[in-house]
Amino acid sequence: SGDLSDTLWVYIDPVSAPNYVELDLVNRLTFGAIKVDALVNNIVANASLTPPSANLGLTVSIDAGKLLNLQAASLTVGGGFRGTFPSTPLQFWVVGASFKIDQFSGLIRFTNPAALRAELSTTLFAPVTTGFSITINNVTKPLDTLSLGVWASWKLGVLSNRISLDYASPSVTAAWIVSASF
C-alpha cells in the first residue's frame, strides 16, 4: 500500500523435509528518500513457534542523492544490525555508503567486529564492466587479513560471464563463471 510493502518468506530445507520448515517475515517501509527494512527470522522453525528470544534485524538507508537533488549521480548511506533478543542484540552490524557517478560506482562498508571493505567498478570498457575490491577482515591486523580481487564481467546473449582473480593470503584463486538466464 503506497510506500509500504510486506514480504513473507517460507523456506523448506529439502534435505530434512518434511521435518524442517522456517518462516521469516520482512517488512520494508519506504518514505521519500528513507528506506527501513525490518526482519523477524525463525518465527516458526521445525513446525513450532520459536522461544521468546527472537532473531531480529533492522536496516536504515538514506538516498542522499535524492535529498541533495543530484541529477547525474547517486549516493546512499546506511546501516543496520541483526541479533538475537534479548541475549545478544548486536551479533552483526554494518555501516557504509555506496555511490554511482557517470561510469563509476563503488562502496565502502565497515562491519563488526572490525572488517572493512571497499569496491570500485567502471563501465568505461562497455559492454565489459571491470572492478576491484579490497577487504581487511581485521583492521587491527590489516596485512594478515588482507584480501584483494579484480574482475571483469560481460553479457553475451543469454550468457553472463565473470572472470576474476582473488588473493587472500596465502591463496590466489582464478575463476571464470558462466551463467545463463532466459
XYZ file of C-alpha atoms in Angstrom:
182
model
C 0.000 0.000 0.000
C 1.714 3.177 -1.165
C 5.278 3.282 0.172
C 4.742 0.291 2.464
C 5.361 -3.258 1.309
C 5.460 -6.545 3.215
C 7.223 -9.687 2.075
C 6.802 -13.089 3.680
C 9.295 -15.888 3.000
C 8.806 -19.568 3.783
C 11.926 -21.732 3.499
C 11.792 -25.507 3.222
C 15.009 -27.466 3.667
C 14.760 -30.339 1.118
C 17.414 -32.468 2.845
C 15.404 -32.922 6.025
C 11.910 -32.253 4.637
C 9.212 -32.577 5.855
C 10.798 -32.113 9.297
C 12.063 -28.568 8.756
C 10.063 -25.500 7.797
C 11.245 -21.996 8.578
C 9.059 -18.886 8.471
C 10.623 -15.417 8.248
C 8.958 -12.018 7.897
C 10.486 -8.987 6.189
C 8.765 -5.620 6.303
C 10.066 -2.799 4.101
C 8.910 0.765 4.633
C 9.925 3.395 2.108
C 9.167 7.031 2.680
C 10.726 9.553 0.304
C 14.494 9.099 0.498
C 14.408 6.859 3.589
C 14.089 3.073 3.477
C 13.668 0.902 6.573
C 13.820 -2.904 6.417
C 12.819 -4.965 9.455
C 13.399 -8.733 9.655
C 11.975 -11.255 12.086
C 13.763 -14.551 11.491
C 12.592 -18.035 12.534
C 9.064 -17.115 13.608
C 8.328 -20.767 13.016
C 11.127 -23.346 12.981
C 10.674 -27.116 12.878
C 6.879 -26.669 12.760
C 6.720 -24.953 16.167
C 6.891 -21.378 17.375
C 10.396 -20.369 18.416
C 11.188 -19.453 22.013
C 10.738 -15.878 23.286
C 14.236 -14.873 22.169
C 13.742 -13.592 18.627
C 16.262 -13.192 15.815
C 15.657 -9.619 14.588
C 17.297 -7.305 12.109
C 16.854 -3.683 11.111
C 18.482 -1.655 8.329
C 18.025 2.006 7.510
C 19.293 3.638 4.335
C 19.026 7.198 3.110
C 19.167 8.112 -0.554
C 21.380 11.165 -0.047
C 21.456 11.752 -3.808
C 17.685 12.241 -3.770
C 17.858 14.539 -0.728
C 20.646 16.602 -2.326
C 18.830 16.575 -5.705
C 21.821 15.073 -7.529
C 20.853 14.577 -11.156
C 23.854 12.697 -12.581
C 24.907 10.744 -9.508
C 23.582 8.648 -6.655
C 24.757 8.390 -3.070
C 23.249 6.087 -0.448
C 24.302 5.867 3.191
C 23.002 3.494 5.793
C 23.498 0.948 8.469
C 21.878 -1.920 10.232
C 22.104 -4.659 12.786
C 20.976 -8.214 13.382
C 20.861 -10.140 16.617
C 19.011 -12.436 18.961
C 16.993 -10.524 21.516
C 17.365 -10.231 24.433
C 20.555 -12.329 24.751
C 22.905 -10.955 22.020
C 21.253 -7.974 20.321
C 24.251 -6.900 18.214
C 25.577 -10.127 16.710
C 26.144 -8.331 13.412
C 26.141 -4.657 12.450
C 27.198 -2.682 9.379
C 27.565 0.967 8.327
C 28.503 2.128 4.880
C 27.902 4.119 1.741
C 27.588 3.433 -1.971
C 27.809 5.795 -4.942
C 27.435 5.962 -8.716
C 28.856 8.795 -10.784
C 28.723 8.553 -14.564
C 30.592 5.322 -15.437
C 31.945 4.649 -11.932
C 30.319 3.028 -8.930
C 31.596 1.836 -5.607
C 31.008 1.186 -1.964
C 32.695 1.249 1.391
C 31.413 -0.578 4.460
C 32.528 -1.349 7.975
C 31.167 -4.397 9.799
C 31.741 -5.900 13.201
C 33.960 -6.952 14.740
C 36.425 -4.913 12.645
C 36.120 -5.642 8.912
C 36.468 -3.003 6.192
C 35.580 -3.476 2.501
C 35.871 -1.121 -0.467
C 34.921 -1.741 -4.104
C 35.206 0.302 -7.283
C 33.868 -0.682 -10.702
C 33.579 1.014 -14.068
C 31.810 0.613 -17.399
C 34.462 2.593 -19.299
C 35.143 -0.506 -21.411
C 31.448 -1.244 -22.104
C 30.000 -3.771 -22.659
C 32.589 -5.096 -20.179
C 32.384 -3.975 -16.540
C 35.667 -4.099 -14.654
C 36.402 -3.595 -10.996
C 38.498 -4.315 -7.971
C 37.926 -4.809 -4.261
C 39.973 -4.704 -1.109
C 38.870 -6.315 2.134
C 40.539 -6.174 5.523
C 38.858 -8.706 7.805
C 40.509 -7.305 10.919
C 41.600 -3.662 10.833
C 43.863 -4.224 13.841
C 45.891 -6.734 11.748
C 45.471 -5.388 8.194
C 48.350 -7.220 6.481
C 47.391 -10.586 7.994
C 43.738 -10.348 6.881
C 44.046 -8.526 3.543
C 42.128 -9.802 0.502
C 42.296 -8.294 -2.989
C 40.169 -9.026 -6.016
C 39.874 -7.903 -9.637
C 37.157 -8.887 -12.084
C 35.644 -8.334 -15.495
C 32.063 -9.210 -16.375
C 30.024 -9.047 -19.550
C 26.838 -10.424 -21.071
C 26.649 -12.130 -24.427
C 23.103 -13.081 -25.399
C 21.698 -15.224 -22.585
C 25.182 -15.902 -21.161
C 26.658 -13.826 -18.353
C 30.426 -14.125 -17.883
C 32.638 -13.135 -14.976
C 36.393 -13.621 -14.862
C 38.031 -12.942 -11.508
C 41.361 -13.156 -9.737
C 41.350 -13.098 -5.933
C 44.161 -13.018 -3.404
C 43.655 -13.936 0.262
C 46.923 -14.766 1.968
C 48.344 -17.263 1.148
C 45.945 -18.298 -1.674
C 45.330 -16.972 -5.170
C 42.113 -18.035 -6.912
C 41.277 -17.595 -10.583
C 37.734 -18.221 -11.799
C 35.560 -17.951 -14.889
C 31.857 -18.200 -14.114
C 29.324 -18.534 -16.926
C 25.594 -18.466 -16.226
C 22.562 -18.499 -18.492
C 19.300 -16.654 -17.915
C 16.182 -16.779 -20.042
